[in-house]
Coordinates of C-alpha atoms in Angstrom, one line a residue:
M577 CA 22.1 -30.1 -8.8
Y578 CA 24.9 -29.4 -6.3
I579 CA 25.4 -31.5 -3.3
S580 CA 28.1 -30.7 -0.6
K581 CA 30.5 -33.3 0.4
K582 CA 29.4 -33.5 3.9
T583 CA 25.8 -34.4 2.5
I584 CA 27.2 -36.9 0.0
K585 CA 29.1 -39.0 3.0
T586 CA 26.3 -38.4 5.6
N587 CA 23.6 -40.1 3.1
I588 CA 26.1 -42.8 1.8
I589 CA 26.3 -43.7 5.7
I590 CA 22.4 -43.6 6.0
L591 CA 22.3 -45.7 2.8
G592 CA 24.8 -48.1 4.1
C593 CA 22.7 -48.4 7.3
I594 CA 19.5 -49.1 5.4
L595 CA 21.3 -52.1 3.2
F596 CA 22.9 -53.7 6.3
C597 CA 19.5 -53.9 7.7
G598 CA 18.3 -55.7 4.7
C599 CA 21.1 -57.9 4.2
L600 CA 20.5 -58.5 8.1
H601 CA 16.9 -59.4 7.4
L602 CA 17.7 -61.5 4.7
I603 CA 20.5 -63.4 6.6
G604 CA 17.9 -64.3 9.3
Y605 CA 15.4 -65.3 7.0
Y606 CA 17.4 -68.3 5.6
V607 CA 19.5 -68.9 8.5
D608 CA 18.1 -70.6 11.4
Q609 CA 19.8 -69.1 14.5
I610 CA 21.6 -66.1 14.7
P611 CA 23.5 -65.3 17.9
F612 CA 22.2 -62.0 18.4
S613 CA 18.9 -60.4 18.6
E614 CA 18.0 -59.4 14.9
N615 CA 15.3 -57.1 15.6
N616 CA 17.4 -55.0 18.3
V617 CA 20.5 -54.3 15.9
I618 CA 18.0 -53.2 13.3
F619 CA 16.6 -50.9 15.6
M620 CA 20.0 -49.5 16.8
V621 CA 21.0 -49.2 13.0
Y622 CA 18.0 -47.5 12.0
S623 CA 17.8 -45.2 14.7
F624 CA 21.5 -44.5 14.1
G625 CA 20.9 -43.6 10.7
M626 CA 17.6 -41.2 11.7
L627 CA 19.6 -39.4 14.1
L628 CA 22.3 -38.7 11.3
W629 CA 19.5 -37.5 9.0
I630 CA 18.1 -35.3 12.1
M631 CA 21.1 -33.3 12.0
Q632 CA 20.9 -33.2 8.5
I633 CA 17.8 -31.8 8.5
Q634 CA 18.9 -29.1 11.5
R635 CA 21.9 -28.1 9.4
R636 CA 20.3 -27.7 5.7
I637 CA 16.5 -26.4 6.3
I638 CA 16.4 -22.7 7.1
H639 CA 12.9 -22.0 7.7
Q640 CA 12.0 -22.7 11.5
K641 CA 8.5 -24.1 11.1
A642 CA 9.4 -26.2 7.9
K643 CA 12.5 -27.8 10.3
L644 CA 10.2 -28.5 12.8
Y645 CA 7.5 -30.7 10.6
L646 CA 10.7 -32.5 8.9
L647 CA 12.1 -32.9 12.6
L648 CA 8.7 -34.5 13.7
T649 CA 8.9 -36.7 10.7
A650 CA 12.2 -38.3 11.5
I651 CA 11.3 -38.7 15.3
F652 CA 8.1 -40.5 14.3
M653 CA 10.3 -43.1 12.2
I654 CA 12.3 -43.5 15.4
L655 CA 8.9 -44.0 17.5
W656 CA 7.7 -46.6 14.5
M657 CA 10.9 -48.6 14.7
L658 CA 10.6 -48.7 18.6
L659 CA 6.9 -49.8 18.6
R660 CA 8.0 -52.4 15.9
T661 CA 10.7 -53.7 18.0
I662 CA 8.6 -54.1 20.9
K663 CA 6.1 -55.7 18.9
Y664 CA 8.2 -58.4 17.6
I665 CA 10.3 -59.4 20.6
Y666 CA 8.8 -58.1 23.8
V667 CA 4.8 -59.0 23.2
P668 CA 3.3 -62.2 22.1
S669 CA 1.9 -62.4 18.9
D670 CA -1.7 -63.1 20.5
H671 CA -1.5 -60.5 22.9
I672 CA -3.8 -57.1 22.3
V673 CA -0.7 -54.9 22.9
H674 CA 0.8 -56.4 19.7
R675 CA -2.2 -55.9 17.7
Y676 CA -2.7 -52.3 18.5
I677 CA 0.8 -51.7 18.0
W678 CA 0.3 -52.9 14.7
Y679 CA -2.7 -50.8 14.3
A680 CA -0.8 -47.8 15.1
Y681 CA 1.5 -48.3 11.8
H682 CA -0.8 -46.4 9.3
P683 CA -1.7 -43.6 11.8
L684 CA 2.0 -43.3 12.1
M685 CA 2.7 -43.1 8.4
M686 CA -0.2 -40.6 7.6
S687 CA 1.0 -38.4 10.3
M688 CA 4.6 -38.3 8.9
I689 CA 3.1 -37.6 4.9
L690 CA 0.9 -34.8 6.3
F691 CA 4.0 -33.4 8.2
D692 CA 5.8 -33.6 4.9
L693 CA 3.0 -31.7 3.6
F694 CA 2.9 -29.0 6.1
A695 CA 6.8 -28.5 5.4
V696 CA 6.3 -28.0 1.8
L697 CA 3.7 -25.6 2.6
H698 CA 5.8 -23.0 4.2
T699 CA 8.0 -22.9 1.2
G700 CA 8.1 -19.2 0.0
K701 CA 7.1 -17.8 3.1
Q702 CA 8.6 -15.6 5.8
E703 CA 9.5 -16.9 9.1
Q704 CA 6.5 -15.2 11.1
Q705 CA 3.6 -15.9 8.2
A706 CA 1.7 -18.8 9.1
I707 CA 0.1 -21.2 6.0
D708 CA -3.9 -20.9 5.2
A709 CA -5.7 -22.0 8.2
K710 CA -7.6 -24.4 5.5
W711 CA -4.7 -26.6 5.5
Y712 CA -5.3 -27.6 9.1
G713 CA -8.4 -28.9 8.0
L714 CA -6.7 -32.2 7.1
Y715 CA -6.1 -32.8 10.4
V716 CA -9.9 -34.0 10.4
P717 CA -9.6 -37.2 8.0
T718 CA -6.0 -38.2 9.5
I719 CA -7.7 -38.3 13.0
G720 CA -10.8 -40.1 11.6
F721 CA -8.8 -42.7 10.0
I722 CA -6.5 -43.0 13.1
L723 CA -9.9 -43.5 15.2
M724 CA -11.2 -45.9 12.8
F725 CA -7.8 -47.8 12.8
F726 CA -7.9 -48.4 16.8
S727 CA -11.3 -49.1 17.0
N728 CA -11.0 -51.8 14.5
D729 CA -11.9 -54.9 17.0
F730 CA -15.7 -52.9 17.3
H731 CA -16.1 -52.9 13.7
Q732 CA -13.5 -54.6 11.7
L733 CA -13.5 -52.2 8.6
A734 CA -9.9 -51.8 8.3
F735 CA -8.7 -55.4 8.6
R736 CA -11.3 -58.6 9.1
F737 CA -10.0 -61.3 11.1
H738 CA -11.0 -64.8 10.3
D739 CA -10.1 -66.8 13.4
P740 CA -12.5 -66.3 16.1
I741 CA -10.3 -66.9 19.0
G742 CA -6.8 -65.3 17.6
W743 CA -7.0 -62.2 15.9
T744 CA -3.5 -61.9 14.4
S745 CA -2.1 -60.5 11.3
T746 CA -2.0 -63.8 9.5
K747 CA -5.6 -64.9 9.3
M748 CA -7.1 -61.6 8.4
S749 CA -8.3 -60.0 5.4
Y750 CA -8.2 -56.0 4.1
G751 CA -11.5 -54.1 4.4
I752 CA -12.7 -50.6 3.2
I753 CA -11.1 -48.4 5.5
Y754 CA -7.6 -50.1 5.0
Y755 CA -8.2 -49.1 1.2
L756 CA -9.3 -45.9 1.8
A757 CA -6.5 -45.1 4.3
Q758 CA -3.9 -46.4 1.6
G759 CA -5.8 -44.2 -1.2
Y760 CA -5.5 -41.2 1.5
I761 CA -1.6 -41.6 2.0
L762 CA -1.0 -41.6 -1.9
S763 CA -3.4 -38.6 -2.2
L764 CA -1.1 -36.8 0.4
F765 CA 2.2 -37.6 -1.5
L766 CA 0.9 -36.6 -4.8
L767 CA -0.8 -33.1 -3.2
T768 CA 2.6 -32.7 -1.5
M769 CA 4.3 -33.1 -5.1
F770 CA 2.1 -30.9 -6.7
I771 CA 2.7 -28.0 -4.4
V772 CA 6.5 -28.4 -4.4
F773 CA 6.4 -28.2 -8.1
L774 CA 4.1 -24.7 -8.0
R775 CA 5.9 -23.4 -5.4
C776 CA 9.5 -24.1 -6.2
L777 CA 11.2 -20.7 -6.3
V778 CA 13.6 -21.5 -9.1
K779 CA 11.8 -22.7 -12.2
G780 CA 14.8 -24.7 -13.2
R781 CA 14.4 -27.2 -10.4
R782 CA 11.1 -28.3 -11.4
K783 CA 12.8 -30.7 -14.1
F784 CA 13.9 -32.8 -11.0
I785 CA 10.2 -33.3 -10.0
W786 CA 10.8 -37.2 -11.1
I787 CA 13.4 -37.9 -8.7
P788 CA 10.8 -37.9 -5.6
M789 CA 8.6 -39.7 -7.6
I790 CA 11.1 -42.7 -7.3
P791 CA 10.6 -43.5 -3.7
I792 CA 7.0 -43.0 -4.0
S793 CA 6.7 -45.8 -7.0
V794 CA 9.1 -48.3 -5.1
G795 CA 6.3 -47.8 -2.2
I796 CA 3.6 -48.4 -4.4
L797 CA 5.2 -51.4 -6.1
Y798 CA 5.9 -52.7 -2.5
A799 CA 2.9 -52.0 -0.8
V800 CA 0.8 -53.9 -4.2
S801 CA 3.4 -57.0 -4.1
Y802 CA 2.8 -57.3 0.0
V803 CA -1.0 -56.9 -0.3
T804 CA -1.5 -59.5 -3.2
K805 CA 1.1 -61.7 -1.5
S806 CA 3.3 -61.6 -5.0
N807 CA 6.5 -63.1 -5.3
V808 CA 7.7 -60.8 -7.7
L809 CA 9.5 -58.5 -5.0
K810 CA 10.2 -61.6 -3.0
Y811 CA 13.4 -60.6 -1.5
L812 CA 12.6 -57.0 -1.3
L813 CA 9.6 -57.9 1.1
I814 CA 11.8 -60.2 3.0
A815 CA 14.8 -57.6 3.3
Y816 CA 12.5 -54.9 4.5
K817 CA 9.3 -55.2 6.4
P818 CA 6.2 -52.8 5.8
A819 CA 7.0 -50.6 9.0
E820 CA 10.5 -50.1 7.6
M821 CA 9.8 -49.7 3.7
S822 CA 7.3 -47.1 5.1
C823 CA 10.0 -45.0 6.8
I824 CA 12.8 -45.6 3.8
V825 CA 10.0 -44.3 1.3
I826 CA 9.2 -41.3 3.3
G827 CA 12.9 -40.4 4.1
L828 CA 14.0 -40.9 0.8
F829 CA 10.9 -38.8 -0.7
T830 CA 11.8 -36.1 1.9
E831 CA 15.4 -36.4 1.2
A832 CA 14.7 -36.2 -2.7
L833 CA 12.8 -33.0 -2.3
I834 CA 15.9 -31.5 -0.1
L835 CA 18.5 -32.6 -2.6
T836 CA 16.8 -31.3 -5.9
R837 CA 16.5 -28.1 -3.7
L838 CA 12.2 -28.2 -4.5
L839 CA 12.2 -27.9 -0.8
P840 CA 14.7 -25.0 -0.3
S841 CA 18.0 -25.7 2.1
N842 CA 21.2 -24.0 2.5
D843 CA 23.3 -26.8 1.8
N844 CA 26.4 -26.2 -0.1
Y845 CA 27.2 -22.5 0.4
E846 CA 30.4 -23.1 -0.8
Q847 CA 29.0 -23.8 -4.7
F848 CA 26.4 -20.9 -4.3
W849 CA 29.4 -18.3 -3.7
K850 CA 31.3 -19.5 -6.7
L851 CA 27.9 -19.1 -9.0
S852 CA 26.9 -16.0 -7.2
S853 CA 27.3 -12.9 -9.5
M854 CA 27.5 -10.7 -6.5
K855 CA 30.7 -9.8 -5.6
A856 CA 30.8 -10.4 -1.6
G857 CA 33.1 -12.2 0.9
I858 CA 33.2 -13.4 4.5
L859 CA 35.8 -12.7 7.1
D860 CA 36.2 -14.5 10.2
Q861 CA 36.4 -12.5 13.6
D862 CA 40.0 -12.2 13.5
G863 CA 39.9 -10.6 10.1
N864 CA 41.1 -13.6 7.8
L865 CA 39.2 -14.1 4.8
Y866 CA 37.0 -17.3 4.9
I867 CA 35.5 -17.5 1.4
Q868 CA 34.8 -15.1 -1.2
S869 CA 33.0 -15.0 -4.8
P870 CA 34.8 -15.0 -7.9
G871 CA 36.0 -11.3 -9.3
V872 CA 36.3 -9.9 -6.1
S873 CA 39.4 -7.9 -5.7
N874 CA 41.8 -8.1 -2.4
I875 CA 40.6 -5.8 -0.1
D876 CA 42.7 -4.2 2.9
K877 CA 40.5 -5.1 5.8
K878 CA 40.7 -1.9 7.5
Y879 CA 38.4 -0.8 4.6
I880 CA 35.8 -3.7 5.4
Y881 CA 35.8 -2.3 8.9
K882 CA 35.4 1.2 7.9
A883 CA 32.7 0.3 5.8
Q884 CA 30.5 -0.7 8.4
I885 CA 29.6 3.0 9.2
E886 CA 29.9 4.3 5.6
M887 CA 30.4 3.8 2.2
V888 CA 34.1 3.4 0.9
Y889 CA 34.8 3.8 -2.9
L890 CA 37.0 1.4 -4.1
T891 CA 37.1 3.4 -7.6
K892 CA 34.8 5.9 -9.0
D893 CA 32.1 3.3 -9.9
I894 CA 32.9 0.6 -7.3
V895 CA 31.6 1.0 -3.7
L896 CA 32.2 -1.4 -0.4
K897 CA 29.8 -2.0 2.2
S898 CA 30.4 -4.3 5.6
K899 CA 28.6 -5.5 8.4
R900 CA 29.1 -7.3 11.3
M901 CA 27.6 -10.9 11.8
F902 CA 28.3 -13.8 14.1
Q903 CA 31.7 -14.4 14.4
G904 CA 32.8 -12.5 11.3
Y905 CA 32.1 -9.9 8.7
L906 CA 30.2 -9.7 5.5
F907 CA 31.6 -7.6 3.0
W908 CA 30.2 -7.0 -0.7
Q909 CA 31.0 -4.7 -3.5
K910 CA 28.4 -3.1 -5.6
N911 CA 28.7 -1.1 -9.0
V912 CA 27.2 2.2 -9.0
A913 CA 28.0 3.3 -12.7
Q914 CA 24.5 3.3 -13.7
F915 CA 23.4 4.8 -10.5
H916 CA 25.7 7.9 -11.6
F917 CA 24.6 7.5 -15.1
L918 CA 20.8 8.0 -14.2
N919 CA 21.8 10.5 -11.4
H920 CA 23.5 12.7 -14.3
K921 CA 20.4 12.1 -16.6
L922 CA 18.2 13.4 -13.8
K923 CA 19.9 16.4 -13.2
Q924 CA 20.1 17.1 -17.1
L925 CA 16.2 16.4 -16.7
K926 CA 16.1 18.8 -13.5
D927 CA 17.8 21.7 -15.7
S928 CA 15.6 21.3 -18.5
I929 CA 12.4 20.9 -16.4
L930 CA 13.6 24.3 -14.5
E931 CA 14.0 26.0 -17.6
E932 CA 10.8 24.9 -19.0
N933 CA 9.2 26.2 -15.9
E934 CA 10.7 29.5 -15.9
V935 CA 9.5 29.6 -19.6
I936 CA 5.9 28.5 -18.4
A937 CA 5.9 31.0 -15.6
A938 CA 7.1 33.8 -18.0
E939 CA 4.3 33.1 -19.8
N940 CA 1.7 32.9 -17.3
Q941 CA 3.0 36.0 -15.8
M942 CA 2.4 37.7 -19.5
K943 CA -0.9 36.1 -19.7
E944 CA -1.7 37.4 -16.2
Q945 CA -0.5 41.2 -17.2
H946 CA -2.6 40.8 -20.5
A947 CA -5.8 39.9 -18.5
H948 CA -5.2 42.4 -16.1
I949 CA -4.6 45.1 -18.9
K950 CA -7.6 43.5 -20.5
N951 CA -9.7 44.2 -17.0
Q952 CA -8.4 47.5 -16.7
R953 CA -9.3 48.2 -20.5
E954 CA -12.8 47.1 -19.7
L955 CA -12.9 49.2 -16.5
Y956 CA -11.8 52.0 -18.0
D957 CA -14.3 51.5 -20.9
S958 CA -17.1 51.5 -18.6
I959 CA -16.2 54.3 -16.5
C960 CA -15.9 56.3 -19.6
N961 CA -19.5 55.1 -20.4
K962 CA -21.0 56.0 -16.9
V963 CA -19.6 59.5 -17.0
K964 CA -20.1 60.2 -20.5
P965 CA -23.2 62.5 -20.0
Q966 CA -21.2 64.8 -17.7
V967 CA -17.9 64.8 -19.6
H968 CA -20.5 65.8 -22.5
K969 CA -21.7 68.6 -20.6
I970 CA -18.5 69.9 -19.4
S971 CA -17.4 69.7 -23.1
M972 CA -20.7 71.8 -23.7
L973 CA -19.9 74.4 -21.2
L974 CA -16.0 74.8 -22.3
N975 CA -17.2 74.9 -26.0
S976 CA -19.6 77.8 -25.3
I977 CA -17.7 79.9 -22.7
P978 CA -19.8 83.2 -22.1
K979 CA -17.6 86.4 -22.1
E980 CA -19.7 88.1 -19.2
E981 CA -17.7 87.7 -15.9
E982 CA -20.9 86.6 -14.0
A983 CA -22.0 84.0 -16.8
F984 CA -18.3 82.6 -17.0
C985 CA -18.3 82.2 -13.1
N986 CA -21.8 80.2 -13.4
S987 CA -20.7 78.1 -16.4
M988 CA -17.4 77.0 -14.5
K989 CA -19.2 76.5 -11.1
L990 CA -21.6 73.8 -13.1
A991 CA -18.6 72.2 -14.8
C992 CA -17.1 72.2 -11.5
I993 CA -20.3 70.2 -10.4
H994 CA -20.1 67.6 -13.0
N995 CA -16.3 67.3 -12.4
V996 CA -16.5 66.4 -8.9
Y997 CA -18.9 63.8 -9.6
I998 CA -16.5 62.2 -12.8
K999 CA -13.9 62.4 -10.0
R1000 CA -15.6 60.8 -7.3
Y1001 CA -17.6 58.3 -9.2
T1002 CA -14.2 56.9 -10.9
N1003 CA -13.1 56.2 -7.6
L1004 CA -16.0 54.5 -6.0
M1005 CA -16.1 52.5 -9.1
L1006 CA -12.3 51.6 -8.8
L1007 CA -12.8 50.7 -5.2
Y1008 CA -15.8 48.7 -6.0
E1009 CA -13.9 46.6 -9.0
K1010 CA -11.6 45.6 -6.0
D1011 CA -13.5 44.5 -3.2
K1012 CA -17.1 44.5 -4.6
Y1013 CA -18.2 46.7 -1.7
H1014 CA -17.7 50.5 -0.1
Y1015 CA -17.0 51.4 3.1
F1016 CA -19.7 54.1 4.2
E1017 CA -16.8 56.4 5.0
E1018 CA -15.7 56.5 1.2
L1019 CA -19.2 57.2 0.5
K1020 CA -19.5 59.9 2.9
L1021 CA -16.4 61.7 1.1
A1022 CA -18.2 61.7 -2.2
F1023 CA -21.4 63.1 -0.8
I1024 CA -19.5 65.7 1.4
E1025 CA -17.5 67.0 -2.1
S1026 CA -20.4 67.2 -4.2
L1027 CA -22.6 69.1 -1.9
D1028 CA -19.8 71.4 -1.2
Y1029 CA -19.7 72.2 -5.1
L1030 CA -23.5 72.6 -4.8
T1031 CA -23.3 75.5 -2.5
M1032 CA -21.2 77.5 -5.0
V1033 CA -24.4 77.7 -6.8
N1034 CA -26.4 78.9 -4.0
I1035 CA -28.0 75.4 -3.2
E1036 CA -28.5 75.1 0.5
T1037 CA -27.3 71.9 1.8
Y1038 CA -27.4 69.7 4.8
L1039 CA -25.2 66.4 5.8
Q1040 CA -25.9 64.2 8.8
W1041 CA -24.2 60.9 8.7
D1042 CA -24.7 58.3 11.4
V1043 CA -23.0 55.4 9.8
N1044 CA -20.0 53.4 11.2
K1045 CA -16.5 53.9 9.5
Q1046 CA -16.2 50.4 9.0
Q1047 CA -19.7 49.4 7.8
K1048 CA -20.0 48.6 4.1
T1049 CA -22.1 48.5 1.2
T1050 CA -22.9 47.4 -2.5
Y1051 CA -25.2 50.1 -3.0
G1052 CA -22.7 52.7 -2.9
L1053 CA -22.3 53.6 -7.0
C1054 CA -26.1 53.1 -7.3
L1055 CA -26.4 55.8 -4.6
Y1056 CA -24.1 58.3 -5.5
E1057 CA -25.3 57.7 -9.3
L1058 CA -28.9 58.2 -8.3
F1059 CA -28.2 61.4 -6.1
Q1060 CA -26.4 63.1 -9.2
Q1061 CA -29.2 62.4 -11.7
M1062 CA -31.6 63.9 -9.2
V1063 CA -29.1 66.8 -8.6
E1064 CA -28.7 67.3 -12.5
E1065 CA -32.6 67.0 -13.2
A1066 CA -33.7 69.6 -10.4
L1067 CA -30.3 71.9 -10.8
D1068 CA -32.1 74.8 -12.4
T1069 CA -34.8 75.1 -9.8
L1070 CA -33.1 73.6 -6.9
T1071 CA -32.7 75.8 -3.9
A1072 CA -32.0 73.2 -1.1
I1073 CA -31.0 69.6 -0.2
L1074 CA -30.8 67.6 2.9
L1075 CA -29.1 64.2 3.0
H1076 CA -29.6 61.5 6.3
V1077 CA -27.8 58.6 6.5
K1078 CA -28.3 56.6 9.4
A1079 CA -27.4 52.5 10.6
E1080 CA -30.2 50.9 11.9
D1081 CA -30.1 47.5 13.5
D1082 CA -30.3 45.3 10.4
Y1083 CA -30.4 48.0 7.5
I1084 CA -29.0 51.6 6.7
L1085 CA -31.8 54.5 6.3
F1086 CA -30.6 56.9 3.8
E1087 CA -33.1 59.8 3.7
L1088 CA -33.1 62.5 0.9
Q1089 CA -35.0 66.0 0.7
I1090 CA -35.0 68.0 -2.5
A1091 CA -36.8 71.5 -2.3
N1092 CA -38.3 73.0 -5.6
P1093 CA -37.3 70.1 -8.0
R1094 CA -38.0 70.5 -11.5
A1095 CA -38.3 66.8 -11.9
Y1096 CA -37.9 63.8 -9.7
F1097 CA -37.8 59.7 -9.8
S1098 CA -41.0 58.0 -9.0
Q1099 CA -41.3 55.5 -6.4
E1100 CA -41.9 52.5 -8.9
D1101 CA -39.0 53.6 -11.0
L1102 CA -36.4 53.7 -8.0
Q1103 CA -38.2 50.2 -7.1
K1104 CA -37.4 48.8 -10.1
R1105 CA -34.4 49.9 -10.3
L1106 CA -32.7 48.9 -6.8
G1107 CA -34.9 45.7 -6.7
D1108 CA -36.4 43.7 -4.0
F1109 CA -33.7 44.0 -1.6
V1110 CA -34.1 47.9 -0.9
T1111 CA -37.6 49.2 0.4
V1112 CA -38.1 52.9 -1.3
K1113 CA -40.7 55.1 -0.1
T1114 CA -41.5 58.8 -1.9
S1115 CA -43.6 61.5 -1.7
Y1116 CA -44.1 65.0 -2.8
Q1117 CA -45.3 68.0 -0.6
E1118 CA -45.3 71.7 -0.4
D1119 CA -42.7 71.4 -3.5
I1120 CA -40.4 69.3 -1.6
Y1121 CA -39.3 65.7 -2.8
Y1122 CA -38.9 63.1 0.1
L1123 CA -37.4 60.3 -1.0
T1124 CA -36.4 57.5 2.0
M1125 CA -34.6 54.0 1.4
E1126 CA -33.9 51.1 3.7
L1127 CA -30.7 49.4 2.2
P1128 CA -29.7 46.0 3.8
M1129 CA -26.4 45.9 5.6
Q1130 CA -23.2 45.0 3.2
G1131 CA -25.2 44.1 0.5
G1132 CA -27.7 42.6 -2.1
N1133 CA -27.7 42.8 -5.9
V1134 CA -28.1 46.1 -7.5

């Protein structure tokens, strides 16, 4: 527990004032006449000591709100001493003012203890933070007791007067309100101690909690002796009147909290610098060193000025920073070796992560390639299965090529019809695998090429295509496949084929006419194959097969 020399000197003077006033009371008690006003001198001495204490509070307490409450406590002490002086010197003992000044003693004491409690409640809080509003509820019982004391003339629950003529403090007894008030004051003391113990920022300071208990214990003994009129503390009762003892107890209690650092203060900064592990220092406004912590090397002040703008490296691992403050400069050193070590480790970790990411990216790329190859293989297998009948037919034609020229030409023409279907169907299937639909323009090219090859075998063809290039459908493969199957089934007897595709408002009209087909699909088979999204109509009249289909725009499920 370190205390600055200035605080020690000031506290010695204040204690001297207290002892002087006590001795003066003892002299006045045993000496019949003193050539000066005892109470006036005591008021001036106590006021001087309290003013010194006020300056101590202003110098040492950092938190503005805590400082305000402690200053109010000190001001109330001076006010109490003033009222006491007026009571003993300027007001007759049987006057009503004398009695009401006496009534004010306990309200003043309650208020001072309450202010101490509020100061303690700001421990650990920032300047802009307020204490919990529920604590202000303590004003309610405090004001209640104050009103009960000042209205004692009407109910006498605090003080009961036995003389019906002159109500003075010499002929009275204490009532229930008085004892409740004493219990309330003691509970405020204990609550303050409890909160101080809980909120102490430095746990090692809690072992000094017994020090503030000393003035509280003395105050309790004094109060008991005063109420019971005991002679055990006779000289103490003579040396210090109740008002003085109350102010002394509250003042010593508050000062003990400050000295033990249970109530934070900024006393003894020099000791703080000596004990601090932070390597820092302060220059005055002329650049002269004012104070610095141990271990700080001598630094040229030009570097301190420069460190306001940017970090200055004193060594590889030591940097210097500074900041302009009121009437001087604050500078501090920081060891960044750990930072450099962590930075190096992070760089290594980054390189390792990048390598892992490259490996993972390569693995993902290989997986994508494998998946793509797998999909392509599955697609090619699907295409092979779809065009397998046509490939087989071409193979049969090529394996049994006739020697006659005309028969040879007819075989090659049939092979071309199957081959163009394989080519176009494969192309449509590849496009469908990519986008899951076909533009009608692609479908149109497939039908045109197939119809062109049919003309080689003396089949008349006609195509009317009234569909926009940008319109698309998911039925492309199915339509082309159905067309090829119908052509192959009727190829031996087929003489003419007509195809009309037209775009209506909400569907695509697909009309197919085949002359002299050997076989054809029934309406039920086609409806089952195409599903409910497509409307199918078929008929057969005069050796002509008529097929009409209404396809939904851009889709459906095939």
